[in-house]
């Protein structure tokens, strides 16, 4: 008899929630914010692997309205980098000097090249980068320990697209 009650509750939960314990998704749009699909779906060239919980996490804090990042573009950012325990290891804000690099060509850690895809000037993102997309088992000197997950707050200041002929 108890087994029948458990089955009945499971059927009720499935009908009420959709998938056991998971509330149904509501189709609600809030003006000025990205939809879930826009926030989470970035096309990353050359990436065919499925994302896992240990992969790059991207959170848009401010969605920019300017020029969008593009492979080979010279981009300028301000950023602050911390370990998961909150220890700050680097900050262009603290130095008072933004950081400029060629985007998408391997001049920075893979987590940045992938995490800044689709970002627009004026935008601000938080990137949570697993060690495999950062400094891995080696770490980085005395500042970043081996196998460290890194958290960056990145503000995109400028995108200078490569000249086309």
Short mmCIF file of N, CA and C in Angstrom, two decimals:
data_model
loop_
_atom_site.label_atom_id
_atom_site.label_comp_id
_atom_site.label_asym_id
_atom_site.label_seq_id
_atom_site.Cartn_x
_atom_site.Cartn_y
_atom_site.Cartn_z
N UNK A 1 0.82 -1.18 0.00
CA UNK A 1 0.00 0.00 0.00
C UNK A 1 0.87 1.26 0.00
N UNK A 2 1.99 1.23 0.76
CA UNK A 2 2.88 2.38 0.80
C UNK A 2 3.50 2.61 -0.57
N UNK A 3 3.84 1.51 -1.26
CA UNK A 3 4.42 1.63 -2.60
C UNK A 3 3.48 2.34 -3.56
N UNK A 4 2.18 2.07 -3.45
CA UNK A 4 1.19 2.72 -4.31
C UNK A 4 1.13 4.21 -4.01
N UNK A 5 1.26 4.59 -2.72
CA UNK A 5 1.27 6.01 -2.33
C UNK A 5 2.47 6.73 -2.90
N UNK A 6 3.64 6.09 -2.89
CA UNK A 6 4.86 6.68 -3.45
C UNK A 6 4.70 6.87 -4.95
N UNK A 7 4.15 5.87 -5.63
CA UNK A 7 3.92 5.98 -7.08
C UNK A 7 2.94 7.11 -7.37
N UNK A 8 1.86 7.20 -6.59
CA UNK A 8 0.86 8.25 -6.80
C UNK A 8 1.49 9.62 -6.59
N UNK A 9 2.33 9.77 -5.54
CA UNK A 9 3.00 11.04 -5.31
C UNK A 9 3.94 11.37 -6.47
N UNK A 10 4.66 10.36 -6.97
CA UNK A 10 5.57 10.56 -8.10
C UNK A 10 4.82 11.04 -9.33
N UNK A 11 3.68 10.45 -9.61
CA UNK A 11 2.87 10.86 -10.76
C UNK A 11 2.38 12.29 -10.54
N UNK A 12 1.92 12.62 -9.32
CA UNK A 12 1.48 13.98 -9.00
C UNK A 12 2.63 14.96 -9.23
N UNK A 13 3.83 14.62 -8.72
CA UNK A 13 4.99 15.51 -8.88
C UNK A 13 5.34 15.69 -10.34
N UNK A 14 5.28 14.61 -11.12
CA UNK A 14 5.59 14.70 -12.54
C UNK A 14 4.60 15.61 -13.25
N UNK A 15 3.32 15.47 -12.94
CA UNK A 15 2.30 16.31 -13.57
C UNK A 15 2.45 17.76 -13.12
N UNK A 16 2.65 17.96 -11.81
CA UNK A 16 2.71 19.32 -11.26
C UNK A 16 4.00 20.04 -11.63
N UNK A 17 5.13 19.34 -11.49
CA UNK A 17 6.42 19.98 -11.71
C UNK A 17 7.02 19.73 -13.09
N UNK A 18 6.54 18.78 -13.83
CA UNK A 18 7.13 18.48 -15.13
C UNK A 18 8.12 17.34 -15.01
N UNK A 19 9.25 17.55 -14.40
CA UNK A 19 10.24 16.51 -14.10
C UNK A 19 10.38 16.48 -12.60
N UNK A 20 10.43 15.30 -12.01
CA UNK A 20 10.41 15.15 -10.56
C UNK A 20 11.20 16.26 -9.87
N UNK A 21 10.50 17.11 -9.12
CA UNK A 21 11.14 18.13 -8.31
C UNK A 21 11.59 19.35 -9.07
N UNK A 22 11.46 19.38 -10.38
CA UNK A 22 11.91 20.52 -11.16
C UNK A 22 10.70 21.35 -11.58
N UNK A 23 10.60 22.59 -11.13
CA UNK A 23 9.46 23.41 -11.53
C UNK A 23 9.42 23.59 -13.04
N UNK A 24 8.20 23.72 -13.57
CA UNK A 24 8.05 23.94 -15.01
C UNK A 24 8.66 25.28 -15.37
N UNK A 25 9.23 25.36 -16.57
CA UNK A 25 9.81 26.59 -17.06
C UNK A 25 8.70 27.51 -17.54
N UNK A 26 8.71 28.74 -17.07
CA UNK A 26 7.74 29.72 -17.51
C UNK A 26 8.36 30.55 -18.62
N UNK A 27 7.58 30.88 -19.63
CA UNK A 27 8.05 31.70 -20.73
C UNK A 27 7.81 33.16 -20.41
N UNK A 28 8.71 33.77 -19.64
CA UNK A 28 8.55 35.15 -19.22
C UNK A 28 9.77 35.93 -19.69
N UNK A 29 9.56 37.07 -20.31
CA UNK A 29 10.65 37.93 -20.74
C UNK A 29 10.62 39.20 -19.90
N UNK A 30 11.75 39.64 -19.42
CA UNK A 30 11.84 40.89 -18.68
C UNK A 30 12.60 41.86 -19.56
N UNK A 31 12.02 43.03 -19.79
CA UNK A 31 12.64 44.01 -20.67
C UNK A 31 14.00 44.42 -20.14
N UNK A 32 14.98 44.52 -21.04
CA UNK A 32 16.31 44.96 -20.67
C UNK A 32 17.23 43.85 -20.23
N UNK A 33 16.75 42.62 -20.17
CA UNK A 33 17.62 41.51 -19.80
C UNK A 33 17.67 40.52 -20.94
N UNK A 34 18.68 39.68 -20.91
CA UNK A 34 18.78 38.64 -21.93
C UNK A 34 17.91 37.47 -21.53
N UNK A 35 17.43 36.75 -22.53
CA UNK A 35 16.71 35.52 -22.25
C UNK A 35 17.72 34.48 -21.79
N UNK A 36 17.24 33.40 -21.20
CA UNK A 36 18.13 32.33 -20.75
C UNK A 36 18.98 31.84 -21.92
N UNK A 37 18.36 31.68 -23.08
CA UNK A 37 19.07 31.18 -24.25
C UNK A 37 20.18 32.14 -24.65
N UNK A 38 19.89 33.45 -24.66
CA UNK A 38 20.90 34.43 -25.04
C UNK A 38 22.03 34.47 -24.02
N UNK A 39 21.71 34.32 -22.74
CA UNK A 39 22.72 34.39 -21.70
C UNK A 39 23.63 33.18 -21.68
N UNK A 40 23.10 32.02 -22.02
CA UNK A 40 23.87 30.80 -21.86
C UNK A 40 24.39 30.22 -23.16
N UNK A 41 23.88 30.69 -24.29
CA UNK A 41 24.26 30.06 -25.55
C UNK A 41 25.22 30.96 -26.32
N UNK A 42 26.45 30.56 -26.34
CA UNK A 42 27.46 31.26 -27.10
C UNK A 42 28.05 30.27 -28.09
N UNK A 43 28.14 30.67 -29.33
CA UNK A 43 28.78 29.80 -30.30
C UNK A 43 30.28 30.00 -30.19
N UNK A 44 30.97 28.93 -29.89
CA UNK A 44 32.41 28.99 -29.74
C UNK A 44 33.00 28.20 -30.89
N UNK A 45 33.69 28.92 -31.79
CA UNK A 45 34.25 28.27 -32.97
C UNK A 45 35.22 27.18 -32.56
N UNK A 46 35.11 26.03 -33.22
CA UNK A 46 36.02 24.93 -32.97
C UNK A 46 35.70 24.13 -31.72
N UNK A 47 34.64 24.43 -31.03
CA UNK A 47 34.27 23.73 -29.80
C UNK A 47 33.13 22.79 -30.09
N UNK A 48 33.40 21.50 -30.09
CA UNK A 48 32.36 20.51 -30.32
C UNK A 48 32.06 19.71 -29.07
N UNK A 49 32.83 19.95 -28.00
CA UNK A 49 32.64 19.18 -26.78
C UNK A 49 31.41 19.69 -26.03
N UNK A 50 30.77 18.76 -25.29
CA UNK A 50 29.64 19.16 -24.46
C UNK A 50 30.16 19.82 -23.19
N UNK A 51 29.45 20.84 -22.74
CA UNK A 51 29.84 21.54 -21.52
C UNK A 51 29.44 20.68 -20.31
N UNK A 52 30.30 20.68 -19.29
CA UNK A 52 30.00 19.97 -18.05
C UNK A 52 30.03 20.97 -16.90
N UNK A 53 29.75 20.48 -15.71
CA UNK A 53 29.74 21.36 -14.53
C UNK A 53 31.12 21.95 -14.28
N UNK A 54 32.18 21.31 -14.77
CA UNK A 54 33.54 21.79 -14.57
C UNK A 54 33.98 22.73 -15.68
N UNK A 55 33.08 23.13 -16.54
CA UNK A 55 33.43 24.00 -17.65
C UNK A 55 33.24 25.47 -17.28
N UNK A 56 33.60 26.30 -18.21
CA UNK A 56 33.49 27.74 -18.09
C UNK A 56 32.07 28.18 -17.76
N UNK A 57 31.95 29.08 -16.79
CA UNK A 57 30.66 29.67 -16.45
C UNK A 57 30.71 31.17 -16.76
N UNK A 58 29.68 31.66 -17.43
CA UNK A 58 29.63 33.05 -17.87
C UNK A 58 28.37 33.70 -17.29
N UNK A 59 28.56 34.84 -16.63
CA UNK A 59 27.42 35.58 -16.10
C UNK A 59 27.53 37.04 -16.54
N UNK A 60 26.58 37.50 -17.34
CA UNK A 60 26.56 38.90 -17.75
C UNK A 60 25.99 39.74 -16.62
N UNK A 61 26.77 40.70 -16.14
CA UNK A 61 26.33 41.64 -15.11
C UNK A 61 25.70 42.85 -15.80
N UNK A 62 26.37 43.34 -16.84
CA UNK A 62 25.88 44.43 -17.67
C UNK A 62 26.05 43.99 -19.11
N UNK A 63 25.00 44.11 -19.91
CA UNK A 63 25.07 43.77 -21.32
C UNK A 63 25.44 45.05 -22.08
N UNK A 64 26.57 45.00 -22.79
CA UNK A 64 27.02 46.17 -23.53
C UNK A 64 26.18 46.45 -24.76
N UNK A 65 26.37 47.64 -25.30
CA UNK A 65 25.63 48.05 -26.49
C UNK A 65 26.56 48.41 -27.65
N UNK A 66 27.87 48.33 -27.42
CA UNK A 66 28.83 48.74 -28.43
C UNK A 66 29.27 47.60 -29.33
N UNK A 67 30.45 47.76 -29.90
CA UNK A 67 31.05 46.78 -30.82
C UNK A 67 31.23 45.45 -30.11
N UNK A 68 31.01 44.35 -30.85
CA UNK A 68 31.13 43.00 -30.30
C UNK A 68 32.52 42.44 -30.55
N UNK A 69 32.99 41.62 -29.61
CA UNK A 69 34.29 40.97 -29.77
C UNK A 69 34.30 40.12 -31.04
N UNK A 70 35.46 40.04 -31.66
CA UNK A 70 35.63 39.22 -32.86
C UNK A 70 37.06 38.70 -32.87
N UNK A 71 37.23 37.49 -33.35
CA UNK A 71 38.55 36.88 -33.40
C UNK A 71 39.51 37.78 -34.18
N UNK A 72 40.67 38.02 -33.60
CA UNK A 72 41.68 38.87 -34.23
C UNK A 72 41.55 40.34 -33.89
N UNK A 73 40.47 40.73 -33.23
CA UNK A 73 40.28 42.13 -32.84
C UNK A 73 41.19 42.46 -31.66
N UNK A 74 41.63 43.71 -31.61
CA UNK A 74 42.39 44.19 -30.46
C UNK A 74 41.36 44.69 -29.45
N UNK A 75 41.31 44.05 -28.28
CA UNK A 75 40.32 44.47 -27.30
C UNK A 75 41.01 44.98 -26.03
N UNK A 76 40.33 45.90 -25.37
CA UNK A 76 40.83 46.50 -24.14
C UNK A 76 39.82 46.25 -23.04
N UNK A 77 40.31 45.75 -21.92
CA UNK A 77 39.44 45.41 -20.79
C UNK A 77 40.02 45.93 -19.48
N UNK A 78 39.17 46.10 -18.51
CA UNK A 78 39.56 46.21 -17.11
C UNK A 78 39.09 44.92 -16.46
N UNK A 79 39.84 44.43 -15.50
CA UNK A 79 39.47 43.16 -14.88
C UNK A 79 40.01 43.06 -13.47
N UNK A 80 39.41 42.16 -12.73
CA UNK A 80 39.89 41.79 -11.41
C UNK A 80 39.79 40.28 -11.32
N UNK A 81 40.88 39.63 -10.91
CA UNK A 81 40.91 38.17 -10.81
C UNK A 81 41.06 37.71 -9.38
N UNK A 82 40.21 36.73 -8.99
CA UNK A 82 40.29 36.18 -7.63
C UNK A 82 40.26 34.66 -7.68
N UNK A 83 40.74 34.07 -6.61
CA UNK A 83 40.60 32.63 -6.41
C UNK A 83 39.21 32.40 -5.81
N UNK A 84 38.79 31.15 -5.75
CA UNK A 84 37.45 30.86 -5.23
C UNK A 84 37.30 31.22 -3.75
N UNK A 85 38.41 31.36 -3.03
CA UNK A 85 38.32 31.77 -1.61
C UNK A 85 38.28 33.29 -1.46
N UNK A 86 38.27 34.02 -2.59
CA UNK A 86 38.18 35.47 -2.56
C UNK A 86 39.51 36.19 -2.61
N UNK A 87 40.62 35.46 -2.59
CA UNK A 87 41.94 36.07 -2.65
C UNK A 87 42.16 36.70 -4.03
N UNK A 88 42.41 38.01 -4.05
CA UNK A 88 42.67 38.70 -5.31
C UNK A 88 44.12 38.44 -5.73
N UNK A 89 44.31 38.02 -6.99
CA UNK A 89 45.66 37.76 -7.47
C UNK A 89 46.10 38.75 -8.54
N UNK A 90 45.17 39.48 -9.14
CA UNK A 90 45.54 40.44 -10.19
C UNK A 90 44.37 41.38 -10.43
N UNK A 91 44.69 42.62 -10.81
CA UNK A 91 43.64 43.59 -11.11
C UNK A 91 44.19 44.75 -11.92
N UNK A 92 43.62 44.96 -13.10
CA UNK A 92 44.00 46.13 -13.89
C UNK A 92 43.46 47.39 -13.22
N UNK A 93 42.37 47.26 -12.49
CA UNK A 93 41.81 48.41 -11.76
C UNK A 93 42.84 48.92 -10.75
N UNK A 94 43.46 47.99 -10.01
CA UNK A 94 44.45 48.36 -8.99
C UNK A 94 45.68 49.00 -9.61
N UNK A 95 46.07 48.54 -10.79
CA UNK A 95 47.22 49.11 -11.49
C UNK A 95 46.88 50.44 -12.14
N UNK A 96 45.58 50.70 -12.33
CA UNK A 96 45.16 51.94 -13.00
C UNK A 96 45.45 51.92 -14.49
N UNK A 97 45.57 50.71 -15.05
CA UNK A 97 45.90 50.58 -16.47
C UNK A 97 45.13 49.41 -17.07
N UNK A 98 44.23 49.68 -18.03
CA UNK A 98 43.51 48.59 -18.70
C UNK A 98 44.47 47.66 -19.44
N UNK A 99 43.99 46.48 -19.75
CA UNK A 99 44.77 45.45 -20.43
C UNK A 99 44.27 45.31 -21.86
N UNK A 100 45.20 45.33 -22.83
CA UNK A 100 44.85 45.21 -24.25
C UNK A 100 45.53 43.97 -24.83
N UNK A 101 44.79 43.21 -25.64
CA UNK A 101 45.34 42.01 -26.27
C UNK A 101 44.55 41.68 -27.53
N UNK A 102 45.13 40.79 -28.37
CA UNK A 102 44.42 40.31 -29.55
C UNK A 102 43.51 39.17 -29.11
N UNK A 103 42.24 39.32 -29.41
CA UNK A 103 41.22 38.39 -28.95
C UNK A 103 41.12 37.16 -29.85
N UNK A 104 40.98 35.99 -29.22
CA UNK A 104 40.69 34.76 -29.95
C UNK A 104 41.87 34.13 -30.65
N UNK A 105 43.08 34.56 -30.33
CA UNK A 105 44.26 34.01 -31.02
C UNK A 105 45.26 33.39 -30.04
N UNK A 106 44.83 33.15 -28.80
CA UNK A 106 45.69 32.46 -27.85
C UNK A 106 46.65 33.32 -27.07
N UNK A 107 46.46 34.64 -27.05
CA UNK A 107 47.35 35.50 -26.27
C UNK A 107 47.03 35.49 -24.77
N UNK A 108 45.87 34.98 -24.43
CA UNK A 108 45.44 34.90 -23.03
C UNK A 108 45.00 33.46 -22.74
N UNK A 109 44.66 33.19 -21.51
CA UNK A 109 44.21 31.83 -21.16
C UNK A 109 42.95 31.48 -21.96
N UNK A 110 42.75 30.20 -22.27
CA UNK A 110 41.57 29.79 -23.06
C UNK A 110 40.24 30.23 -22.46
N UNK A 111 40.15 30.29 -21.14
CA UNK A 111 38.92 30.73 -20.50
C UNK A 111 38.52 32.15 -20.87
N UNK A 112 39.51 33.00 -21.13
CA UNK A 112 39.21 34.37 -21.58
C UNK A 112 38.80 34.37 -23.05
N UNK A 113 39.57 33.66 -23.89
CA UNK A 113 39.23 33.64 -25.32
C UNK A 113 37.83 33.08 -25.55
N UNK A 114 37.41 32.13 -24.74
CA UNK A 114 36.07 31.55 -24.90
C UNK A 114 35.02 32.34 -24.12
N UNK A 115 35.40 32.84 -22.97
CA UNK A 115 34.45 33.52 -22.10
C UNK A 115 34.05 34.91 -22.53
N UNK A 116 34.82 35.52 -23.42
CA UNK A 116 34.49 36.87 -23.87
C UNK A 116 33.80 36.87 -25.24
N UNK A 117 33.54 35.68 -25.79
CA UNK A 117 32.83 35.57 -27.07
C UNK A 117 31.46 36.22 -26.94
N UNK A 118 31.11 37.07 -27.89
CA UNK A 118 29.79 37.69 -27.92
C UNK A 118 29.64 38.90 -27.01
N UNK A 119 30.67 39.25 -26.27
CA UNK A 119 30.59 40.40 -25.37
C UNK A 119 30.68 41.68 -26.18
N UNK A 120 29.98 42.73 -25.72
CA UNK A 120 29.97 44.02 -26.41
C UNK A 120 30.55 45.10 -25.51
N UNK A 121 31.14 46.12 -26.15
CA UNK A 121 31.72 47.25 -25.42
C UNK A 121 30.68 47.82 -24.46
N UNK A 122 31.11 48.07 -23.23
CA UNK A 122 30.22 48.57 -22.19
C UNK A 122 29.71 47.45 -21.31
N UNK A 123 29.94 46.20 -21.73
CA UNK A 123 29.48 45.05 -20.96
C UNK A 123 30.42 44.69 -19.83
N UNK A 124 29.86 44.00 -18.85
CA UNK A 124 30.65 43.50 -17.72
C UNK A 124 30.20 42.07 -17.45
N UNK A 125 31.17 41.17 -17.32
CA UNK A 125 30.89 39.75 -17.10
C UNK A 125 31.70 39.21 -15.95
N UNK A 126 31.14 38.16 -15.36
CA UNK A 126 31.91 37.37 -14.40
C UNK A 126 32.16 36.02 -15.07
N UNK A 127 33.44 35.66 -15.16
CA UNK A 127 33.86 34.39 -15.74
C UNK A 127 34.37 33.51 -14.60
N UNK A 128 33.82 32.32 -14.47
CA UNK A 128 34.35 31.33 -13.54
C UNK A 128 35.02 30.28 -14.41
N UNK A 129 36.34 30.24 -14.32
CA UNK A 129 37.15 29.47 -15.26
C UNK A 129 37.79 28.28 -14.54
N UNK A 130 37.47 27.05 -14.98
CA UNK A 130 38.10 25.88 -14.38
C UNK A 130 39.59 25.85 -14.71
N UNK A 131 40.35 25.17 -13.88
CA UNK A 131 41.81 25.17 -14.03
C UNK A 131 42.27 24.71 -15.42
N UNK A 132 41.51 23.78 -16.03
CA UNK A 132 41.89 23.26 -17.34
C UNK A 132 41.87 24.36 -18.41
N UNK A 133 41.12 25.42 -18.18
CA UNK A 133 41.03 26.53 -19.13
C UNK A 133 41.80 27.75 -18.62
N UNK A 134 42.63 27.51 -17.56
CA UNK A 134 43.43 28.59 -16.99
C UNK A 134 44.89 28.14 -16.95
N UNK A 135 45.41 27.87 -15.75
CA UNK A 135 46.83 27.51 -15.62
C UNK A 135 47.05 26.05 -15.25
N UNK A 136 45.97 25.27 -15.12
CA UNK A 136 46.06 23.83 -14.93
C UNK A 136 46.87 23.39 -13.73
N UNK A 137 47.54 22.24 -13.91
CA UNK A 137 48.32 21.63 -12.83
C UNK A 137 49.54 22.45 -12.45
N UNK A 138 50.03 23.28 -13.38
CA UNK A 138 51.24 24.06 -13.12
C UNK A 138 50.98 25.26 -12.21
N UNK A 139 49.77 25.82 -12.27
CA UNK A 139 49.51 27.06 -11.55
C UNK A 139 50.29 28.18 -12.20
N UNK A 140 50.44 29.29 -11.50
CA UNK A 140 51.21 30.43 -12.03
C UNK A 140 52.01 31.06 -10.90
N UNK A 141 53.27 30.65 -10.81
CA UNK A 141 54.16 31.19 -9.80
C UNK A 141 53.62 30.98 -8.40
N UNK A 142 53.85 31.98 -7.55
CA UNK A 142 53.38 31.92 -6.17
C UNK A 142 51.97 32.48 -6.02
N UNK A 143 51.40 32.95 -7.14
CA UNK A 143 50.13 33.67 -7.08
C UNK A 143 48.92 32.77 -7.26
N UNK A 144 48.98 31.85 -8.24
CA UNK A 144 47.86 30.97 -8.54
C UNK A 144 48.29 29.53 -8.30
N UNK A 145 47.67 28.86 -7.34
CA UNK A 145 48.07 27.48 -7.03
C UNK A 145 47.67 26.51 -8.14
N UNK A 146 48.28 25.31 -8.17
CA UNK A 146 47.90 24.30 -9.15
C UNK A 146 46.41 23.96 -9.06
N UNK A 147 45.82 23.67 -10.20
CA UNK A 147 44.42 23.23 -10.31
C UNK A 147 43.41 24.24 -9.75
N UNK A 148 43.74 25.52 -9.81
CA UNK A 148 42.85 26.55 -9.25
C UNK A 148 41.78 26.99 -10.24
N UNK A 149 40.55 27.05 -9.75
CA UNK A 149 39.46 27.68 -10.50
C UNK A 149 39.61 29.18 -10.28
N UNK A 150 39.50 29.95 -11.35
CA UNK A 150 39.68 31.40 -11.27
C UNK A 150 38.37 32.12 -11.54
N UNK A 151 38.17 33.24 -10.87
CA UNK A 151 36.98 34.06 -11.09
C UNK A 151 37.45 35.45 -11.53
N UNK A 152 36.98 35.87 -12.69
CA UNK A 152 37.33 37.18 -13.22
C UNK A 152 36.08 38.02 -13.41
N UNK A 153 36.15 39.27 -12.99
CA UNK A 153 35.15 40.25 -13.38
C UNK A 153 35.81 41.06 -14.48
N UNK A 154 35.21 41.04 -15.67
CA UNK A 154 35.81 41.68 -16.84
C UNK A 154 34.86 42.72 -17.40
N UNK A 155 35.38 43.92 -17.64
CA UNK A 155 34.62 45.01 -18.25
C UNK A 155 35.25 45.31 -19.61
N UNK A 156 34.46 45.20 -20.68
CA UNK A 156 34.97 45.44 -22.03
C UNK A 156 34.91 46.93 -22.35
N UNK A 157 36.09 47.53 -22.55
CA UNK A 157 36.19 48.97 -22.78
C UNK A 157 36.24 49.34 -24.26
N UNK A 158 36.90 48.50 -25.08
CA UNK A 158 37.07 48.86 -26.49
C UNK A 158 37.30 47.61 -27.33
N UNK A 159 36.80 47.65 -28.56
CA UNK A 159 37.06 46.61 -29.56
C UNK A 159 37.52 47.31 -30.82
N UNK A 160 38.71 46.98 -31.26
CA UNK A 160 39.26 47.53 -32.50
C UNK A 160 39.33 46.38 -33.50
N UNK A 161 38.37 46.35 -34.41
CA UNK A 161 38.29 45.25 -35.38
C UNK A 161 39.47 45.29 -36.33
N UNK A 162 39.92 44.10 -36.78
CA UNK A 162 41.02 44.07 -37.75
C UNK A 162 40.56 44.71 -39.07
N UNK A 163 41.48 45.37 -39.71
CA UNK A 163 41.14 46.02 -40.99
C UNK A 163 40.91 44.96 -42.06
N UNK A 164 39.89 45.18 -42.87
CA UNK A 164 39.61 44.28 -43.99
C UNK A 164 40.02 44.98 -45.27
N UNK A 165 40.48 44.20 -46.22
CA UNK A 165 40.96 44.79 -47.47
C UNK A 165 39.86 44.94 -48.47
#
